[in-house]
Amino acid sequence: MAYSHFFITFFIFFLFETLVRASPIARREELPAPVVQVLSLPSSSIEDESLLTSNLTTIASAISNNSVSAEDASAAYISVLDAVVAGTDPSSIEKAISLAAAALAQATPPNIISYAAELKLKGTTSDTELQKRRPGGIDSYLNNNKKNPSATIYPKKSSTDAPYSVPEASLRAALYIPSSFKYGANGKVPVILVPGTAVSAGSSFENNLSPLLASSSFADPLWVNIPGTSLGDVQISAEYVAYAINYISSICGSRKVAVVTWSQGSLNTQWGLKYWPSTRDAVSDFVALSPDFHGSMTADILCPLLGLFGCTPSVMQQRYNSKFIATLRGKGGDSAFVPTTTVYSGTDEVVQPQRGKTASGYIQDSRSIGVSNNYVQDLCPGQVAGKTVLHGGILYNALAWALIEDALTHDGPGKTSRLSLSKVCKQAAAPGLTAVDVIATHGSTNINAALNILMYVIKGKKEPSMKAYAI
Ligand SMILES: *[C@@H]1O[C@H](CO)[C@@H](O)[C@H](O)[C@H]1NC(C)=O
Ligand SMILES: *[C@@H]1O[C@H](CO)[C@@H](O)[C@H](O)[C@H]1NC(C)=O
């Protein structure tokens, strides 16, 4: 059955994806020179499928037979990604979506690096990540945010808050506030965008939610560029979100903010809400797209396969049975602290299980705060918005966007009962987005993730220990 085959392909891919998601932040230039003889690196451009596959397969087999160092393998992969000639842009949103799925299905061997290379070959040019990471760029975590909060939020806003380990200057500098941001003066809700594993917020959202929110009548977006692209300890990444909530709320006249997250950004946020209780009063809505509140089941299998690469801290923590996940979910952490809207897809190639009530993305409501869990295949069965929605596809998904708007313009979580599902489910992407936005969403997130994982230096097999405040 085509669907099963597709799903298995995703599942296998996920194993590698988890591996790949694990590496962040050394600069490309710091990597040692590759061992050219062993790996027959591309000396010229790669313009066709068979050359790409043979280059990638050669590197993978050198890794699996242990004949190459992690540094050389990373450098070889990066040179292949660089050598791939970008294809032409797809002509329609439907073609962009099927192109991304085809790139995933053809990724050989099935890992995030092959997927990124296939995406580039088939048609996306979003590989200028180093520019965006520079100070001033949309991925910068060295921003100069001069406004001071109106009340004390650091070292603690409330005595019940956990202690921060990151200096305030670093927490504040990670916030990218666009020059168009109005600090609540336009009556729009400030929206903090929080990215997932291995990609900065700027690159994650620039082709989808940033422009959609910025041109909306109800929202004013900004984002958190977590240093190390969220590949380090999730407990540390969560500090950036907790601080962001209290800081943005304070400098916007103490008004409530919304937090919209992708993937691991949802874990960072839930952890922040749990251990920094002062943040709960400052949040009107938490909208989690493709969240993994229960981690991902395939991570355990993935780690031994990583071989030379090992896992990064946040990947180890996102295993289904990790200490981190158990701690997060314990003592009511599997239930909402603020009105929470989740949107997730069963065809997610990164997070599994992601289906119905046992989905990793499903959040409970034991405190009756107000929750809506939205499984796209249930809500838009057989229709474009509920068919093949990949991990990155949720970022431009029409149902996800409709729920964001609904949540942010009503009290409590987003509700599909207020939407015209028959209309929304037929939309291939949120209104206003183009085919280029769609393919650039996949290209930008996957190519950046591949590069960040390859460049991440500190890899290992051990999960970081839990902070004292969480024990
Ligand atoms: C890698 O691609 C290059 C094209 O630049 C090609 O010349 C080379 O033979 C390929 N290497 C392998 C091992 O396939
Ligand atoms: C390991 O794989 C590489 C790349 O395919 C190959 O060149 C090399 O001969 C292999 N080494 C062994 C010991 O199998």
PDB file of C-alpha atoms in Angstrom, residues 245-448:
ATOM      1  CA  ILE A 245       7.624  35.829  27.812  1.00  0.00           C
ATOM      2  CA  ASN A 246       8.183  38.032  30.863  1.00  0.00           C
ATOM      3  CA  TYR A 247      10.410  40.511  29.006  1.00  0.00           C
ATOM      4  CA  ILE A 248       8.125  41.039  26.000  1.00  0.00           C
ATOM      5  CA  SER A 249       5.035  41.233  28.175  1.00  0.00           C
ATOM      6  CA  SER A 250       6.713  43.824  30.387  1.00  0.00           C
ATOM      7  CA  ILE A 251       7.991  46.072  27.581  1.00  0.00           C
ATOM      8  CA  CYS A 252       4.578  45.891  25.887  1.00  0.00           C
ATOM      9  CA  GLY A 253       2.833  47.578  28.812  1.00  0.00           C
ATOM     10  CA  SER A 254       2.367  44.365  30.810  1.00  0.00           C
ATOM     11  CA  ARG A 255      -0.039  42.981  28.265  1.00  0.00           C
ATOM     12  CA  LYS A 256      -0.363  39.273  27.630  1.00  0.00           C
ATOM     13  CA  VAL A 257       1.563  37.712  24.775  1.00  0.00           C
ATOM     14  CA  ALA A 258       0.961  34.648  22.628  1.00  0.00           C
ATOM     15  CA  VAL A 259       3.603  31.981  22.120  1.00  0.00           C
ATOM     16  CA  VAL A 260       3.590  30.051  18.842  1.00  0.00           C
ATOM     17  CA  THR A 261       6.031  27.159  18.704  1.00  0.00           C
ATOM     18  CA  TRP A 262       7.292  24.540  16.300  1.00  0.00           C
ATOM     19  CA  SER A 263       8.415  21.076  17.351  1.00  0.00           C
ATOM     20  CA  GLN A 264      10.945  21.245  20.241  1.00  0.00           C
ATOM     21  CA  GLY A 265      10.013  24.879  20.785  1.00  0.00           C
ATOM     22  CA  SER A 266       6.882  23.456  22.393  1.00  0.00           C
ATOM     23  CA  LEU A 267       8.950  21.513  24.944  1.00  0.00           C
ATOM     24  CA  ASN A 268      11.036  24.590  25.726  1.00  0.00           C
ATOM     25  CA  THR A 269       7.827  26.536  26.283  1.00  0.00           C
ATOM     26  CA  GLN A 270       5.995  23.924  28.378  1.00  0.00           C
ATOM     27  CA  TRP A 271       9.116  23.539  30.564  1.00  0.00           C
ATOM     28  CA  GLY A 272       9.314  27.307  30.946  1.00  0.00           C
ATOM     29  CA  LEU A 273       5.630  27.571  31.906  1.00  0.00           C
ATOM     30  CA  LYS A 274       6.027  24.738  34.413  1.00  0.00           C
ATOM     31  CA  TYR A 275       9.125  25.951  36.252  1.00  0.00           C
ATOM     32  CA  TRP A 276       8.680  29.726  35.843  1.00  0.00           C
ATOM     33  CA  PRO A 277       5.068  30.060  37.072  1.00  0.00           C
ATOM     34  CA  SER A 278       5.205  33.860  36.727  1.00  0.00           C
ATOM     35  CA  THR A 279       5.107  33.394  32.945  1.00  0.00           C
ATOM     36  CA  ARG A 280       1.608  31.856  33.018  1.00  0.00           C
ATOM     37  CA  ASP A 281      -0.127  35.152  33.783  1.00  0.00           C
ATOM     38  CA  ALA A 282       1.682  36.773  30.871  1.00  0.00           C
ATOM     39  CA  VAL A 283       0.467  34.325  28.192  1.00  0.00           C
ATOM     40  CA  SER A 284      -2.944  34.502  26.542  1.00  0.00           C
ATOM     41  CA  ASP A 285      -2.353  31.597  24.147  1.00  0.00           C
ATOM     42  CA  PHE A 286       0.177  28.853  23.538  1.00  0.00           C
ATOM     43  CA  VAL A 287      -0.144  27.402  20.027  1.00  0.00           C
ATOM     44  CA  ALA A 288       2.103  24.370  19.490  1.00  0.00           C
ATOM     45  CA  LEU A 289       2.690  23.154  15.915  1.00  0.00           C
ATOM     46  CA  SER A 290       3.974  19.575  15.505  1.00  0.00           C
ATOM     47  CA  PRO A 291       4.906  19.485  19.192  1.00  0.00           C
ATOM     48  CA  ASP A 292       6.662  16.504  20.786  1.00  0.00           C
ATOM     49  CA  PHE A 293       5.470  16.739  24.379  1.00  0.00           C
ATOM     50  CA  HIS A 294       6.226  13.038  24.705  1.00  0.00           C
ATOM     51  CA  GLY A 295       9.471  13.147  22.731  1.00  0.00           C
ATOM     52  CA  SER A 296       9.778  10.743  19.825  1.00  0.00           C
ATOM     53  CA  MET A 297       9.771   6.956  19.973  1.00  0.00           C
ATOM     54  CA  THR A 298      12.339   6.429  17.278  1.00  0.00           C
ATOM     55  CA  ALA A 299      15.109   8.294  19.045  1.00  0.00           C
ATOM     56  CA  ASP A 300      16.345   5.248  21.021  1.00  0.00           C
ATOM     57  CA  ILE A 301      16.771   3.284  17.832  1.00  0.00           C
ATOM     58  CA  LEU A 302      18.405   6.225  16.161  1.00  0.00           C
ATOM     59  CA  CYS A 303      21.171   6.810  18.612  1.00  0.00           C
ATOM     60  CA  PRO A 304      23.167   3.594  18.044  1.00  0.00           C
ATOM     61  CA  LEU A 305      22.879   4.195  14.318  1.00  0.00           C
ATOM     62  CA  LEU A 306      24.507   7.541  14.736  1.00  0.00           C
ATOM     63  CA  GLY A 307      27.830   5.775  15.087  1.00  0.00           C
ATOM     64  CA  LEU A 308      30.468   8.416  14.735  1.00  0.00           C
ATOM     65  CA  PHE A 309      28.094  11.282  15.134  1.00  0.00           C
ATOM     66  CA  GLY A 310      26.506  10.508  18.472  1.00  0.00           C
ATOM     67  CA  CYS A 311      23.570  12.556  19.665  1.00  0.00           C
ATOM     68  CA  THR A 312      23.320  16.118  20.836  1.00  0.00           C
ATOM     69  CA  PRO A 313      21.878  16.877  24.285  1.00  0.00           C
ATOM     70  CA  SER A 314      18.442  17.942  23.071  1.00  0.00           C
ATOM     71  CA  VAL A 315      18.094  14.846  20.884  1.00  0.00           C
ATOM     72  CA  MET A 316      18.939  12.590  23.822  1.00  0.00           C
ATOM     73  CA  GLN A 317      16.343  14.476  25.851  1.00  0.00           C
ATOM     74  CA  GLN A 318      13.687  14.052  23.172  1.00  0.00           C
ATOM     75  CA  ARG A 319      13.743  10.256  23.329  1.00  0.00           C
ATOM     76  CA  TYR A 320      10.332   8.879  24.209  1.00  0.00           C
ATOM     77  CA  ASN A 321      11.542   7.489  27.547  1.00  0.00           C
ATOM     78  CA  SER A 322      14.127  10.089  28.444  1.00  0.00           C
ATOM     79  CA  LYS A 323      14.587  11.422  31.958  1.00  0.00           C
ATOM     80  CA  PHE A 324      13.836  14.855  30.605  1.00  0.00           C
ATOM     81  CA  ILE A 325      10.474  13.832  29.112  1.00  0.00           C
ATOM     82  CA  ALA A 326       9.484  11.961  32.283  1.00  0.00           C
ATOM     83  CA  THR A 327      10.351  15.021  34.371  1.00  0.00           C
ATOM     84  CA  LEU A 328       8.522  17.399  32.056  1.00  0.00           C
ATOM     85  CA  ARG A 329       5.382  15.245  32.065  1.00  0.00           C
ATOM     86  CA  GLY A 330       5.475  14.559  35.817  1.00  0.00           C
ATOM     87  CA  LYS A 331       3.528  16.580  38.385  1.00  0.00           C
ATOM     88  CA  GLY A 332       0.993  17.808  35.861  1.00  0.00           C
ATOM     89  CA  GLY A 333       3.495  18.867  33.208  1.00  0.00           C
ATOM     90  CA  ASP A 334       1.565  16.844  30.619  1.00  0.00           C
ATOM     91  CA  SER A 335      -1.355  19.259  31.095  1.00  0.00           C
ATOM     92  CA  ALA A 336      -1.798  22.801  29.906  1.00  0.00           C
ATOM     93  CA  PHE A 337      -0.698  25.718  32.110  1.00  0.00           C
ATOM     94  CA  VAL A 338      -2.218  28.331  29.783  1.00  0.00           C
ATOM     95  CA  PRO A 339      -4.852  28.047  27.019  1.00  0.00           C
ATOM     96  CA  THR A 340      -3.166  25.651  24.626  1.00  0.00           C
ATOM     97  CA  THR A 341      -3.863  24.748  20.993  1.00  0.00           C
ATOM     98  CA  THR A 342      -1.930  21.878  19.403  1.00  0.00           C
ATOM     99  CA  VAL A 343      -1.827  20.974  15.699  1.00  0.00           C
ATOM    100  CA  TYR A 344      -0.071  17.821  14.515  1.00  0.00           C
ATOM    101  CA  SER A 345       0.091  15.363  11.627  1.00  0.00           C
ATOM    102  CA  GLY A 346       0.303  11.572  11.431  1.00  0.00           C
ATOM    103  CA  THR A 347       2.633  11.854   8.433  1.00  0.00           C
ATOM    104  CA  ASP A 348       5.237  13.737  10.491  1.00  0.00           C
ATOM    105  CA  GLU A 349       8.632  12.318   9.506  1.00  0.00           C
ATOM    106  CA  VAL A 350      10.317  13.595  12.659  1.00  0.00           C
ATOM    107  CA  VAL A 351       7.911  13.124  15.562  1.00  0.00           C
ATOM    108  CA  GLN A 352       6.164   9.779  16.170  1.00  0.00           C
ATOM    109  CA  PRO A 353       3.733   8.655  17.365  1.00  0.00           C
ATOM    110  CA  GLN A 354       1.774  11.630  16.097  1.00  0.00           C
ATOM    111  CA  ARG A 355      -1.693  10.199  15.643  1.00  0.00           C
ATOM    112  CA  GLY A 356      -4.898  10.831  17.585  1.00  0.00           C
ATOM    113  CA  LYS A 357      -4.888  10.920  21.394  1.00  0.00           C
ATOM    114  CA  THR A 358      -1.686   8.944  21.821  1.00  0.00           C
ATOM    115  CA  ALA A 359       0.163  11.491  19.736  1.00  0.00           C
ATOM    116  CA  SER A 360       3.285  13.005  21.246  1.00  0.00           C
ATOM    117  CA  GLY A 361       1.685  16.338  20.402  1.00  0.00           C
ATOM    118  CA  TYR A 362      -1.447  15.703  22.487  1.00  0.00           C
ATOM    119  CA  ILE A 363      -1.715  17.780  25.654  1.00  0.00           C
ATOM    120  CA  GLN A 364      -4.023  17.034  28.621  1.00  0.00           C
ATOM    121  CA  ASP A 365      -6.191  19.528  30.490  1.00  0.00           C
ATOM    122  CA  SER A 366      -6.277  18.307  34.104  1.00  0.00           C
ATOM    123  CA  ARG A 367      -6.531  21.878  35.432  1.00  0.00           C
ATOM    124  CA  SER A 368      -9.371  22.815  33.041  1.00  0.00           C
ATOM    125  CA  ILE A 369      -7.404  25.709  31.598  1.00  0.00           C
ATOM    126  CA  GLY A 370      -8.703  25.168  28.064  1.00  0.00           C
ATOM    127  CA  VAL A 371      -7.059  22.934  25.462  1.00  0.00           C
ATOM    128  CA  SER A 372      -7.759  21.971  21.890  1.00  0.00           C
ATOM    129  CA  ASN A 373      -5.788  19.148  20.270  1.00  0.00           C
ATOM    130  CA  ASN A 374      -6.033  19.127  16.489  1.00  0.00           C
ATOM    131  CA  TYR A 375      -4.995  16.139  14.437  1.00  0.00           C
ATOM    132  CA  VAL A 376      -4.980  17.318  10.832  1.00  0.00           C
ATOM    133  CA  GLN A 377      -5.795  13.933   9.246  1.00  0.00           C
ATOM    134  CA  ASP A 378      -8.940  13.689  11.413  1.00  0.00           C
ATOM    135  CA  LEU A 379     -10.087  17.224  10.745  1.00  0.00           C
ATOM    136  CA  CYS A 380      -9.371  17.386   7.004  1.00  0.00           C
ATOM    137  CA  PRO A 381      -9.599  13.721   5.959  1.00  0.00           C
ATOM    138  CA  GLY A 382      -8.338  13.129   2.430  1.00  0.00           C
ATOM    139  CA  GLN A 383      -8.118  16.843   1.731  1.00  0.00           C
ATOM    140  CA  VAL A 384      -4.965  18.748   0.953  1.00  0.00           C
ATOM    141  CA  ALA A 385      -4.592  20.324   4.425  1.00  0.00           C
ATOM    142  CA  GLY A 386      -4.918  16.886   6.038  1.00  0.00           C
ATOM    143  CA  LYS A 387      -3.115  14.612   3.636  1.00  0.00           C
ATOM    144  CA  THR A 388       0.679  14.503   3.591  1.00  0.00           C
ATOM    145  CA  VAL A 389       1.662  17.134   6.107  1.00  0.00           C
ATOM    146  CA  LEU A 390       5.365  16.803   6.827  1.00  0.00           C
ATOM    147  CA  HIS A 391       7.096  18.093   9.958  1.00  0.00           C
ATOM    148  CA  GLY A 392       7.882  21.407   8.273  1.00  0.00           C
ATOM    149  CA  GLY A 393       4.602  21.367   6.340  1.00  0.00           C
ATOM    150  CA  ILE A 394       2.687  22.296   9.469  1.00  0.00           C
ATOM    151  CA  LEU A 395       4.316  25.746   9.308  1.00  0.00           C
ATOM    152  CA  TYR A 396       2.374  26.729   6.188  1.00  0.00           C
ATOM    153  CA  ASN A 397      -0.598  24.406   6.714  1.00  0.00           C
ATOM    154  CA  ALA A 398      -3.943  26.178   6.183  1.00  0.00           C
ATOM    155  CA  LEU A 399      -5.648  24.495   9.162  1.00  0.00           C
ATOM    156  CA  ALA A 400      -2.753  25.364  11.475  1.00  0.00           C
ATOM    157  CA  TRP A 401      -2.925  28.974  10.330  1.00  0.00           C
ATOM    158  CA  ALA A 402      -6.713  29.135  10.750  1.00  0.00           C
ATOM    159  CA  LEU A 403      -6.352  27.793  14.310  1.00  0.00           C
ATOM    160  CA  ILE A 404      -3.649  30.350  15.121  1.00  0.00           C
ATOM    161  CA  GLU A 405      -5.933  33.145  13.978  1.00  0.00           C
ATOM    162  CA  ASP A 406      -8.907  31.680  15.839  1.00  0.00           C
ATOM    163  CA  ALA A 407      -6.928  31.215  19.074  1.00  0.00           C
ATOM    164  CA  LEU A 408      -5.443  34.702  18.977  1.00  0.00           C
ATOM    165  CA  THR A 409      -8.744  36.411  18.271  1.00  0.00           C
ATOM    166  CA  HIS A 410     -10.822  34.593  20.921  1.00  0.00           C
ATOM    167  CA  ASP A 411     -10.488  33.835  24.615  1.00  0.00           C
ATOM    168  CA  GLY A 412      -9.140  30.361  25.228  1.00  0.00           C
ATOM    169  CA  PRO A 413      -7.678  27.957  22.672  1.00  0.00           C
ATOM    170  CA  GLY A 414      -8.454  27.804  18.956  1.00  0.00           C
ATOM    171  CA  LYS A 415     -11.588  25.867  18.083  1.00  0.00           C
ATOM    172  CA  THR A 416     -12.366  24.172  14.783  1.00  0.00           C
ATOM    173  CA  SER A 417     -16.100  24.586  15.565  1.00  0.00           C
ATOM    174  CA  ARG A 418     -15.665  28.276  14.703  1.00  0.00           C
ATOM    175  CA  LEU A 419     -13.886  27.515  11.403  1.00  0.00           C
ATOM    176  CA  SER A 420     -15.285  26.727   8.008  1.00  0.00           C
ATOM    177  CA  LEU A 421     -13.440  23.426   7.688  1.00  0.00           C
ATOM    178  CA  SER A 422     -14.840  22.684   4.258  1.00  0.00           C
ATOM    179  CA  LYS A 423     -13.110  25.817   3.016  1.00  0.00           C
ATOM    180  CA  VAL A 424      -9.913  25.636   5.097  1.00  0.00           C
ATOM    181  CA  CYS A 425      -9.181  21.970   4.338  1.00  0.00           C
ATOM    182  CA  LYS A 426      -9.140  22.675   0.582  1.00  0.00           C
ATOM    183  CA  GLN A 427      -6.401  25.283   0.901  1.00  0.00           C
ATOM    184  CA  ALA A 428      -2.976  23.869   0.024  1.00  0.00           C
ATOM    185  CA  ALA A 429      -1.313  26.523   2.179  1.00  0.00           C
ATOM    186  CA  ALA A 430      -2.297  29.471   4.345  1.00  0.00           C
ATOM    187  CA  PRO A 431      -3.772  32.213   2.141  1.00  0.00           C
ATOM    188  CA  GLY A 432      -1.090  34.645   0.976  1.00  0.00           C
ATOM    189  CA  LEU A 433       1.740  32.116   0.783  1.00  0.00           C
ATOM    190  CA  THR A 434       3.224  31.122  -2.569  1.00  0.00           C
ATOM    191  CA  ALA A 435       4.771  27.954  -4.004  1.00  0.00           C
ATOM    192  CA  VAL A 436       8.187  29.469  -3.341  1.00  0.00           C
ATOM    193  CA  ASP A 437       7.295  30.092   0.312  1.00  0.00           C
ATOM    194  CA  VAL A 438       6.243  26.468   0.630  1.00  0.00           C
ATOM    195  CA  ILE A 439       9.347  24.931  -0.881  1.00  0.00           C
ATOM    196  CA  ALA A 440      11.561  27.488   0.873  1.00  0.00           C
ATOM    197  CA  THR A 441      10.013  26.431   4.202  1.00  0.00           C
ATOM    198  CA  HIS A 442      11.188  22.861   3.607  1.00  0.00           C
ATOM    199  CA  GLY A 443      14.504  23.924   2.132  1.00  0.00           C
ATOM    200  CA  SER A 444      15.321  26.480   4.775  1.00  0.00           C
ATOM    201  CA  THR A 445      14.414  24.264   7.725  1.00  0.00           C
ATOM    202  CA  ASN A 446      15.963  21.044   6.410  1.00  0.00           C
ATOM    203  CA  ILE A 447      19.104  22.436   4.822  1.00  0.00           C
ATOM    204  CA  ASN A 448      19.813  24.527   7.892  1.00  0.00           C
TER     205      ASN A 448
END
